[in-house]
CSV table of N, CA and C in Angstrom, one decimal:
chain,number,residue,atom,x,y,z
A,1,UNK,N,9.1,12.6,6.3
A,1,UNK,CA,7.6,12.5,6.2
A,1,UNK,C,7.0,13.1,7.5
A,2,UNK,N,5.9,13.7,7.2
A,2,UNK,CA,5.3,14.4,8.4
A,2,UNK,C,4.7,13.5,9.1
A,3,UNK,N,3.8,14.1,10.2
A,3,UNK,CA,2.7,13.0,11.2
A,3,UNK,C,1.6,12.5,10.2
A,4,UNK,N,0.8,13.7,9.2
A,4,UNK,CA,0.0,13.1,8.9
A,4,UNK,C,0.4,12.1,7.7
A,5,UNK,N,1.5,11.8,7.4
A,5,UNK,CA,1.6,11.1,6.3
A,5,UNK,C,1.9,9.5,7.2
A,6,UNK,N,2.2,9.7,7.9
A,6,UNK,CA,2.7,8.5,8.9
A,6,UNK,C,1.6,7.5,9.2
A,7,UNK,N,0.3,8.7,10.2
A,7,UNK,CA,-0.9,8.3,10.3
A,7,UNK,C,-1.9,7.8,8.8
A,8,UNK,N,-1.3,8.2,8.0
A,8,UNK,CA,-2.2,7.4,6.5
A,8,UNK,C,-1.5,6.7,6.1
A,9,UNK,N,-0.4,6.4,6.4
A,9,UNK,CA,0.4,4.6,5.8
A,9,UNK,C,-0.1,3.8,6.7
A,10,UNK,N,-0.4,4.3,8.0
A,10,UNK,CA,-0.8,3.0,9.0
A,10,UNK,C,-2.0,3.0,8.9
A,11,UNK,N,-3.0,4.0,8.5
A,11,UNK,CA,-4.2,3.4,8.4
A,11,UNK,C,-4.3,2.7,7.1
A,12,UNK,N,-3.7,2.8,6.0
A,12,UNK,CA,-3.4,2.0,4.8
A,12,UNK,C,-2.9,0.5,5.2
A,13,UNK,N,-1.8,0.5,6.1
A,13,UNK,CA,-1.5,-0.8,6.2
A,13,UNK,C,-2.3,-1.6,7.2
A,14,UNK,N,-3.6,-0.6,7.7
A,14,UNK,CA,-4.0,-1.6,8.6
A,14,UNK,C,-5.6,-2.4,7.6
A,15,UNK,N,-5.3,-1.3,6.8
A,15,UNK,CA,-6.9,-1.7,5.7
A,15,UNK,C,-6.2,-2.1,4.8
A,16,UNK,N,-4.7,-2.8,4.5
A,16,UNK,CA,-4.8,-3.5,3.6
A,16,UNK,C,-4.6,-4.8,4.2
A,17,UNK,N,-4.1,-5.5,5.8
A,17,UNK,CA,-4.3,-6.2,6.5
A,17,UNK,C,-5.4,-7.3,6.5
A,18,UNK,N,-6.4,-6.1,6.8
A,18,UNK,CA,-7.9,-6.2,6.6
A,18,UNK,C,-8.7,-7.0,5.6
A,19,UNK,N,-8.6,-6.8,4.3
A,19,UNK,CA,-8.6,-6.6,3.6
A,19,UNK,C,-7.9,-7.8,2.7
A,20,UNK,N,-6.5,-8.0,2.8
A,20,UNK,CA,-6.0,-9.0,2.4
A,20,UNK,C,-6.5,-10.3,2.9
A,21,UNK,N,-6.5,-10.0,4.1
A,21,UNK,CA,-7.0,-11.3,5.3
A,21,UNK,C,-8.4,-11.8,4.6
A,22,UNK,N,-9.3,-10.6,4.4
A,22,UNK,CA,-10.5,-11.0,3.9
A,22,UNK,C,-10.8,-11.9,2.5
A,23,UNK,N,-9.6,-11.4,1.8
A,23,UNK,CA,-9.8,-11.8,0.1
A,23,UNK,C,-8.6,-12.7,-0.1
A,24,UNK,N,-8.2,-13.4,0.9
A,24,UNK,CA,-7.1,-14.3,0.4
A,24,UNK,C,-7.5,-15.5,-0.3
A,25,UNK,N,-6.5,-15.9,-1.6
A,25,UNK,CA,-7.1,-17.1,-1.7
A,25,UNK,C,-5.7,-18.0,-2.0
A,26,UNK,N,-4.4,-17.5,-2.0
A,26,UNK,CA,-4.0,-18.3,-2.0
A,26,UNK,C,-2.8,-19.1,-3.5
A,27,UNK,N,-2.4,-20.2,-3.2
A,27,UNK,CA,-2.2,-21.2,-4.4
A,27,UNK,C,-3.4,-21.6,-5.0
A,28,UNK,N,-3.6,-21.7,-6.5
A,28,UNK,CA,-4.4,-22.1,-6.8
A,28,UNK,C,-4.8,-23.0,-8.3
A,29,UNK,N,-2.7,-23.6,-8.5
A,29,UNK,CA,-2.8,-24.3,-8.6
A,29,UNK,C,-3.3,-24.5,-10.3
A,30,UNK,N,-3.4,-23.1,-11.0
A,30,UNK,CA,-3.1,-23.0,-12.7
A,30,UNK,C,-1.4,-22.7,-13.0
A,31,UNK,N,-1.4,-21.5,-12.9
A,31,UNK,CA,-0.5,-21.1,-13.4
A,31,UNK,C,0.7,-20.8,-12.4
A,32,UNK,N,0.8,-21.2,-11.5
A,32,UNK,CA,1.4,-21.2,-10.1
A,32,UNK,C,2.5,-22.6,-10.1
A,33,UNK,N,1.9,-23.3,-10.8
A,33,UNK,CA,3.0,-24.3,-10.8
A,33,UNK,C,4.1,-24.2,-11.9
A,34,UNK,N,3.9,-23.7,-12.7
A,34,UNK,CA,4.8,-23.6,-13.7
A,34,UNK,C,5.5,-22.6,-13.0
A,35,UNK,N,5.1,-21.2,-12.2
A,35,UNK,CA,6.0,-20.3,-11.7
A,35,UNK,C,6.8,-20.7,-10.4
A,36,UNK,N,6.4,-21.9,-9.9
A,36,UNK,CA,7.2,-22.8,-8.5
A,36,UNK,C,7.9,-23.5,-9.4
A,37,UNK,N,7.7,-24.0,-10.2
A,37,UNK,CA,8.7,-25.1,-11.2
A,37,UNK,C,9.7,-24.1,-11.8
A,38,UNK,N,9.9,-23.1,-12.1
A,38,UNK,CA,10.5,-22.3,-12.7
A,38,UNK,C,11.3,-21.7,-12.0
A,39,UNK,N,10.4,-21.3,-10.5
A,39,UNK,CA,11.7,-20.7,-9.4
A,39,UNK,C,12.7,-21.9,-8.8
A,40,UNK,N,11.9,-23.1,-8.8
A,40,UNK,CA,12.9,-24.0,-8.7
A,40,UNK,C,14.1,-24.3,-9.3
A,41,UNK,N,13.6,-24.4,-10.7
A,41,UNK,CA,14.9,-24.6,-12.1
A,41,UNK,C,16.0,-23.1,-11.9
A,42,UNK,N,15.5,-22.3,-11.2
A,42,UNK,CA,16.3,-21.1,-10.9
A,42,UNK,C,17.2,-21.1,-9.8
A,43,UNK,N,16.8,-22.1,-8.6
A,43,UNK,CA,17.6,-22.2,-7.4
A,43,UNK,C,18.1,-23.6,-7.9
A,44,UNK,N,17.7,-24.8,-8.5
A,44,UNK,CA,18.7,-26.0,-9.0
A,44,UNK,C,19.9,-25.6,-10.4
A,45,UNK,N,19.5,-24.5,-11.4
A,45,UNK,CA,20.5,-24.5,-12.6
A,45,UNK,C,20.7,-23.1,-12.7
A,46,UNK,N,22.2,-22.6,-12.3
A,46,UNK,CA,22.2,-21.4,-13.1
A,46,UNK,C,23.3,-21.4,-14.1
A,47,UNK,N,22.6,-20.5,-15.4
A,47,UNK,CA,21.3,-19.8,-15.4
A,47,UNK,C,20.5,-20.9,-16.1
A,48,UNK,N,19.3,-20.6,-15.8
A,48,UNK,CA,18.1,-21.9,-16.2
A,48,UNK,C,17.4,-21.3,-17.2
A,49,UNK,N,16.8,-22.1,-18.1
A,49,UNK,CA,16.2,-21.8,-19.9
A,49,UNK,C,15.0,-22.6,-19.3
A,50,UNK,N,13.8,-21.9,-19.1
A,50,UNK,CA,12.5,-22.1,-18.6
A,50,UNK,C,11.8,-23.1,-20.0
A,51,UNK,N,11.5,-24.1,-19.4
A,51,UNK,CA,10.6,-25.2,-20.9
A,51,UNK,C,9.0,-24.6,-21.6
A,52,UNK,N,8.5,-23.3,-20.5
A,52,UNK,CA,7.6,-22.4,-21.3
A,52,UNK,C,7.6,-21.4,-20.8
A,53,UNK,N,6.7,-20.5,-21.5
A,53,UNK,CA,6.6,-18.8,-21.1
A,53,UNK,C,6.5,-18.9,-19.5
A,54,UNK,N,6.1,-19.2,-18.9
A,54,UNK,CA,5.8,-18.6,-17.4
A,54,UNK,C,6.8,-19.1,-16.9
A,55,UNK,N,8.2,-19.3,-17.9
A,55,UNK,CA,9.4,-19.6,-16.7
A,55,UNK,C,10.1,-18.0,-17.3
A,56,UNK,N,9.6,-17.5,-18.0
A,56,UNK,CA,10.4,-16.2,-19.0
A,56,UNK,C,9.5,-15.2,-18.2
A,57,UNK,N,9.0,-15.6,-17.5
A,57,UNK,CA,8.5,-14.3,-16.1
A,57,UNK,C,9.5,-13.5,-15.3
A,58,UNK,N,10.3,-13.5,-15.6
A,58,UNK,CA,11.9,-13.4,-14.8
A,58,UNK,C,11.5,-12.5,-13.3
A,59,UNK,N,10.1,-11.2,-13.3
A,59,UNK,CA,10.2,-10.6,-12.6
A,59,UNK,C,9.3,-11.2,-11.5
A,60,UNK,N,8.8,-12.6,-11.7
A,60,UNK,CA,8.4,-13.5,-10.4
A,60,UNK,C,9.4,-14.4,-10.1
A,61,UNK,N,9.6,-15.5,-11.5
A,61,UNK,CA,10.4,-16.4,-10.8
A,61,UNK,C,11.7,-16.4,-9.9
A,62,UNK,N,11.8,-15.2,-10.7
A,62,UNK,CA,13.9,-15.0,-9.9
A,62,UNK,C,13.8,-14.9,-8.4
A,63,UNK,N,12.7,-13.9,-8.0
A,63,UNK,CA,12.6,-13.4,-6.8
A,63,UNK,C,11.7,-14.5,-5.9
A,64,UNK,N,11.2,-15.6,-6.5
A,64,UNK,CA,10.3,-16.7,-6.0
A,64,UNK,C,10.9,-17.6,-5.0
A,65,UNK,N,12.6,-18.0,-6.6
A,65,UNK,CA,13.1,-18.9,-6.2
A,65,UNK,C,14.3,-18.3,-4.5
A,66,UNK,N,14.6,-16.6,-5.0
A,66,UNK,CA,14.8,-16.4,-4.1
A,66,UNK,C,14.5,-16.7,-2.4
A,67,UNK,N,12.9,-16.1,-2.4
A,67,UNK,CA,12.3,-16.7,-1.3
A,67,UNK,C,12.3,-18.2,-1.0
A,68,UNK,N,12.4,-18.9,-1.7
A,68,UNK,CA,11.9,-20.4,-1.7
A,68,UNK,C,13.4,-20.8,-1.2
A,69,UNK,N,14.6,-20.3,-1.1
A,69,UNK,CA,15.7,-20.8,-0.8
A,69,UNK,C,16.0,-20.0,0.8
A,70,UNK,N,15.2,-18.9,0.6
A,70,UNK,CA,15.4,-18.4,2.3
A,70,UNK,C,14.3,-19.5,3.2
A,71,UNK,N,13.0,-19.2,3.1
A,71,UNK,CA,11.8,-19.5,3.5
A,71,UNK,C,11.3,-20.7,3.3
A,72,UNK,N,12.0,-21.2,2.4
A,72,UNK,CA,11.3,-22.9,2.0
A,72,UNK,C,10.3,-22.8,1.0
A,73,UNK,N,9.4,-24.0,0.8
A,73,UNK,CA,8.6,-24.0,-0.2
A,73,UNK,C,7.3,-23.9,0.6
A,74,UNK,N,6.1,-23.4,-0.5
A,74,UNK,CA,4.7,-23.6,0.5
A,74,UNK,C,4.0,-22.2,-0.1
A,75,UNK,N,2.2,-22.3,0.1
A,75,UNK,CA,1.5,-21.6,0.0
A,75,UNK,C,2.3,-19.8,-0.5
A,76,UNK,N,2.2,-19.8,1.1
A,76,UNK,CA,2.5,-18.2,1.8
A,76,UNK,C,3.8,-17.7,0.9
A,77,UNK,N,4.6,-18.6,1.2
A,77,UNK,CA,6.4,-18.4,0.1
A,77,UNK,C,6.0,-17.8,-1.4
A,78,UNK,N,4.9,-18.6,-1.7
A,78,UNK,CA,4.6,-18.4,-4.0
A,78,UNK,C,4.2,-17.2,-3.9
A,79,UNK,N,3.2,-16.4,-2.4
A,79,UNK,CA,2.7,-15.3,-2.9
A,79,UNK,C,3.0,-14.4,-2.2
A,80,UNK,N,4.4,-14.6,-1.8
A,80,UNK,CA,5.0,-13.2,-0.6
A,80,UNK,C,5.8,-12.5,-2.1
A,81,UNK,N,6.2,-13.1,-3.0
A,81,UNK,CA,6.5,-11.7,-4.0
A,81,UNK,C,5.3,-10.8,-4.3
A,82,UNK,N,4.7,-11.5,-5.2
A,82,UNK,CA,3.5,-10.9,-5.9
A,82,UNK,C,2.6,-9.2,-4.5
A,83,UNK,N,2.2,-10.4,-3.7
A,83,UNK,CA,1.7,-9.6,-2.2
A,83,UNK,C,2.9,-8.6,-2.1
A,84,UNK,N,4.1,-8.1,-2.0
A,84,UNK,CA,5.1,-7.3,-1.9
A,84,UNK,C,4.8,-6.2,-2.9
A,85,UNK,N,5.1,-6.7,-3.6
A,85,UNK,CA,4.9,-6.0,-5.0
A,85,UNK,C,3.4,-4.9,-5.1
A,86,UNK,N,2.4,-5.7,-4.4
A,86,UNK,CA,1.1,-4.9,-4.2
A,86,UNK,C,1.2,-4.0,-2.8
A,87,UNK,N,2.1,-4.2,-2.4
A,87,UNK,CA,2.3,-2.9,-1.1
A,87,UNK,C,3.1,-2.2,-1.8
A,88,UNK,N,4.3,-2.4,-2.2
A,88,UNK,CA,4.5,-1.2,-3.1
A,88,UNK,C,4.2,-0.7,-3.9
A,89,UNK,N,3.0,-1.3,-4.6
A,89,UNK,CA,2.1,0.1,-5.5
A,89,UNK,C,1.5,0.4,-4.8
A,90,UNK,N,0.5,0.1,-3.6
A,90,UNK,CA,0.2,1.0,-2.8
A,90,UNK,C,0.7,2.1,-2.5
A,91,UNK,N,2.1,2.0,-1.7
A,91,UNK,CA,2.6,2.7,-1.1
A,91,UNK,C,3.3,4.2,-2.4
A,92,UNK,N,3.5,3.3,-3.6
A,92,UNK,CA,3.7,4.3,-4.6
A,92,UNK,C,2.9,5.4,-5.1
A,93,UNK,N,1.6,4.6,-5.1
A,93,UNK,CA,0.3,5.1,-5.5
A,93,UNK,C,0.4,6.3,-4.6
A,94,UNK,N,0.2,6.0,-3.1
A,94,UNK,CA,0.0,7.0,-2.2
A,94,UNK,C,0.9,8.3,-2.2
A,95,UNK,N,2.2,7.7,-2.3
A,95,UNK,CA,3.3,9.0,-2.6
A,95,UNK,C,3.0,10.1,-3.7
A,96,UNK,N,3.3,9.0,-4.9
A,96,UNK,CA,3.0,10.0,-6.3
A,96,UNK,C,2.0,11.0,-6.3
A,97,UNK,N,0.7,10.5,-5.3
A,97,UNK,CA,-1.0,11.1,-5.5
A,97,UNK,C,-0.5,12.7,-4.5
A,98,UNK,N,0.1,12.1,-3.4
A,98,UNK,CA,0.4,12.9,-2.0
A,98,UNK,C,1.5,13.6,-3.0
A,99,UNK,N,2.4,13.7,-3.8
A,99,UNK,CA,3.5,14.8,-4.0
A,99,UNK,C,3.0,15.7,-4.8
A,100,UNK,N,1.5,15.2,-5.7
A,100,UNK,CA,1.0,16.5,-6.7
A,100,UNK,C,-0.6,16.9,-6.5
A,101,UNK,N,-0.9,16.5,-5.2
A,101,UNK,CA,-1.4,16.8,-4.5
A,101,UNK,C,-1.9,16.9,-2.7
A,102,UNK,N,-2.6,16.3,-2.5
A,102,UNK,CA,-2.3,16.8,-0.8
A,102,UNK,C,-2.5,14.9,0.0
A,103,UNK,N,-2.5,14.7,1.3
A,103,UNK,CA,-2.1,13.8,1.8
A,103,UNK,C,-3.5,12.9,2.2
A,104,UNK,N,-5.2,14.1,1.8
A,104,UNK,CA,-5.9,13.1,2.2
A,104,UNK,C,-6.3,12.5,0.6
A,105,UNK,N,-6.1,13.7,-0.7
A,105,UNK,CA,-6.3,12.9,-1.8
A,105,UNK,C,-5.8,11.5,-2.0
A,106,UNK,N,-4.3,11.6,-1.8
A,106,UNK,CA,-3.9,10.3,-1.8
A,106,UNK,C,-4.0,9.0,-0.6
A,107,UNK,N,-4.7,9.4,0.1
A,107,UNK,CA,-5.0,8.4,1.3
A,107,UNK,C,-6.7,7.9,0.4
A,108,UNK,N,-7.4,9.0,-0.3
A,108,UNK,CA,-8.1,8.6,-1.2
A,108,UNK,C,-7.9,7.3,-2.2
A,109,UNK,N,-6.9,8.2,-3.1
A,109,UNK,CA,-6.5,7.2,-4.0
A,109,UNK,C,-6.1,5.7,-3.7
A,110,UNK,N,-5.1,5.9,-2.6
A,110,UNK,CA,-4.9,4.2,-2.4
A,110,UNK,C,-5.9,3.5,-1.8
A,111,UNK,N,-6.7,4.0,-1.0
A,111,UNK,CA,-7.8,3.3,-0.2
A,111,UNK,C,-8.5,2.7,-1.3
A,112,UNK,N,-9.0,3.5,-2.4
A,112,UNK,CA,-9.8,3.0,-3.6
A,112,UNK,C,-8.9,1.4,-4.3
A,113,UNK,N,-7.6,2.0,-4.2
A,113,UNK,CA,-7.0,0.8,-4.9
A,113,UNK,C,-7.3,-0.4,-3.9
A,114,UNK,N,-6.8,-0.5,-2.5
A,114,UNK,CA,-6.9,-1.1,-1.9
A,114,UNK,C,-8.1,-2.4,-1.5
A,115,UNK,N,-9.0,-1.3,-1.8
A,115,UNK,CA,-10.2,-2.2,-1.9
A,115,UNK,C,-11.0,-2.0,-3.1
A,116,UNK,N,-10.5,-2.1,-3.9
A,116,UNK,CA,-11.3,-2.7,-5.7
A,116,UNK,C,-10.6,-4.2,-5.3
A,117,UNK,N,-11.5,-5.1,-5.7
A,117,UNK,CA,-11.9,-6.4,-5.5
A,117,UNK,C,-10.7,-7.2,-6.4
A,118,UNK,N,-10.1,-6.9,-7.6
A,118,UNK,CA,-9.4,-7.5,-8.3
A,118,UNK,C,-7.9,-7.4,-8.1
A,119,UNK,N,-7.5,-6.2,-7.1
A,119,UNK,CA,-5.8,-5.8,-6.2
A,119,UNK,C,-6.3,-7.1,-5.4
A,120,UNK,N,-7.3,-6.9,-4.7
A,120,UNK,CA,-7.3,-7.4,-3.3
A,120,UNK,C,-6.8,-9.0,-3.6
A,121,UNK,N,-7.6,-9.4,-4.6
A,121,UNK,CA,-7.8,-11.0,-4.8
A,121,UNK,C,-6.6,-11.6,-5.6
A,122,UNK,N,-6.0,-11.0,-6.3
A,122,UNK,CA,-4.7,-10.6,-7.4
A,122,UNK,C,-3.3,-10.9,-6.5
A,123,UNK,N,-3.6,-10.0,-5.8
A,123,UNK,CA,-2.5,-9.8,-5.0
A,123,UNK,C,-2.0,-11.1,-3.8
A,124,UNK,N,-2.7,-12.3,-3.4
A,124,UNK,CA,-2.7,-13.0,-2.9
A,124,UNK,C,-2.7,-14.3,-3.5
A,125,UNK,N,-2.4,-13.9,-5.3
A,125,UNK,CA,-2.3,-15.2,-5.8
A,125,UNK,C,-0.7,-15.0,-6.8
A,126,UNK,N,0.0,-15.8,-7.0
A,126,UNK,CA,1.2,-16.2,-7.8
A,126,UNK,C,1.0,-15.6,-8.5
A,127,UNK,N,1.5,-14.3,-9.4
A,127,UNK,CA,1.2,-13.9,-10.6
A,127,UNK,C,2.1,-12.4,-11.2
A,128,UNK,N,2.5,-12.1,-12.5
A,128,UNK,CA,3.0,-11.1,-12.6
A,128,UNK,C,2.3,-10.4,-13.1
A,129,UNK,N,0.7,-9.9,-12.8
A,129,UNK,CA,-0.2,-8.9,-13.3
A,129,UNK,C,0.2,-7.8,-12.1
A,130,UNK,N,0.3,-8.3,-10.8
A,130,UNK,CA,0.7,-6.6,-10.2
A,130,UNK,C,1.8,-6.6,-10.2
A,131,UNK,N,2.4,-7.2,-10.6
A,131,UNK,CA,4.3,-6.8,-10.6
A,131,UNK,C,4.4,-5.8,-12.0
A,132,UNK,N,3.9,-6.5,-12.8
A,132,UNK,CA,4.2,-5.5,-14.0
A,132,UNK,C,3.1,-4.5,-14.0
A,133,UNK,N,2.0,-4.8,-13.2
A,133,UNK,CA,1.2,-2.9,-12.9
A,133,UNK,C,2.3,-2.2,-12.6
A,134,UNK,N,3.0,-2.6,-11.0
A,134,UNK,CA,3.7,-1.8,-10.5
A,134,UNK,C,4.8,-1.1,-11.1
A,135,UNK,N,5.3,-2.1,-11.9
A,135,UNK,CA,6.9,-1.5,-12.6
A,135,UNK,C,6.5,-0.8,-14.2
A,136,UNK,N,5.2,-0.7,-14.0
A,136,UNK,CA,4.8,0.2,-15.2
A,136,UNK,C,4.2,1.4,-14.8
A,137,UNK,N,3.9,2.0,-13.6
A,137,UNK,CA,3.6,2.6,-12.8
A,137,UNK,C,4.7,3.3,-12.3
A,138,UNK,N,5.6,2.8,-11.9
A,138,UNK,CA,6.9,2.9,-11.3
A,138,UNK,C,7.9,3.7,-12.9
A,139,UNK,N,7.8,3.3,-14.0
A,139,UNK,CA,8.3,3.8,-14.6
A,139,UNK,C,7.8,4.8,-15.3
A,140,UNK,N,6.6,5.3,-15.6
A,140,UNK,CA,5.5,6.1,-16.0
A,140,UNK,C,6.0,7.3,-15.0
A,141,UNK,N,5.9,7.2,-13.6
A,141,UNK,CA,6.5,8.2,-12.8
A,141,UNK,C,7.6,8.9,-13.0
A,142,UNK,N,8.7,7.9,-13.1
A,142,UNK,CA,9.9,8.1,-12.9
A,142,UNK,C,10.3,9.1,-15.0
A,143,UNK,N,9.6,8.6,-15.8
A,143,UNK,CA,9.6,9.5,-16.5
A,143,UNK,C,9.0,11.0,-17.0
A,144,UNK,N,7.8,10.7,-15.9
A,144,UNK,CA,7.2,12.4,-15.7
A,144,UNK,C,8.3,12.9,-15.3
């Protein structure tokens, strides 16, 4: 990677810092329990048969219950996957834009992602809407 591609991940990671800090909200305590109850049945039974859909999320809970057995249980733990997940489509976004074009378009493009209101606020709650953006993004690429 060159200098300027360096200097636009860190201005990226510092405006999504920013940015996250500003729009966090958290557990909140709908649909978040069934995906903590589900990463749990994932770290108590393997393999575990989820008692509804949001335990057949496989691409949050597995990696939930993951965290939840390094990190413990709590707030920050339910949404360190999801939050992950939204830096690397960031960081995807910014690549893909930067390989078929040039380095400030894509410092364009992710900035825009970064701050539309629904990444920002999404991304800080329990959920597999940016997981499965990302890995449908991620695969859309990978088949160009």
């Amino acid at each position: 990677m060159r200098n300027s591609a360096t200097i636009h991940l860190l201005v990226l990671a510092i405006l999504l810092a920013a940015i996250s800090r500003f729009a966090w909200v958290g557990y909140i305590a709908s649909d978040d329990t069934m995906y903590m109850s589900a990463a749990h049945g994932w770290l108590a039974n393997f393999p575990f048969v989820p008692e509804n859909h949001f335990g057949f999320r496989h691409t949050l809970t597995i990696p939930m219950g993951l965290v939840f057995s390094i990190l413990g249980t709590g707030e920050w733990q339910a949404t360190l996957v999801t939050y992950f997940h939204y830096v690397l489509l960031i960081f995807l976004i910014y690549m893909s834009v930067r390989a078929r074009f040039d380095g400030q378009t894509a410092l364009l493009a992710a900035t825009l992602v970064v701050m539309t209101p629904v990444f920002a606020i999404w991304s800080t709650i329990p959920g597999v809407d940016l997981i499965e953006t990302f890995y449908c993004l991620a695969s859309l690429l990978l088949f160009l």
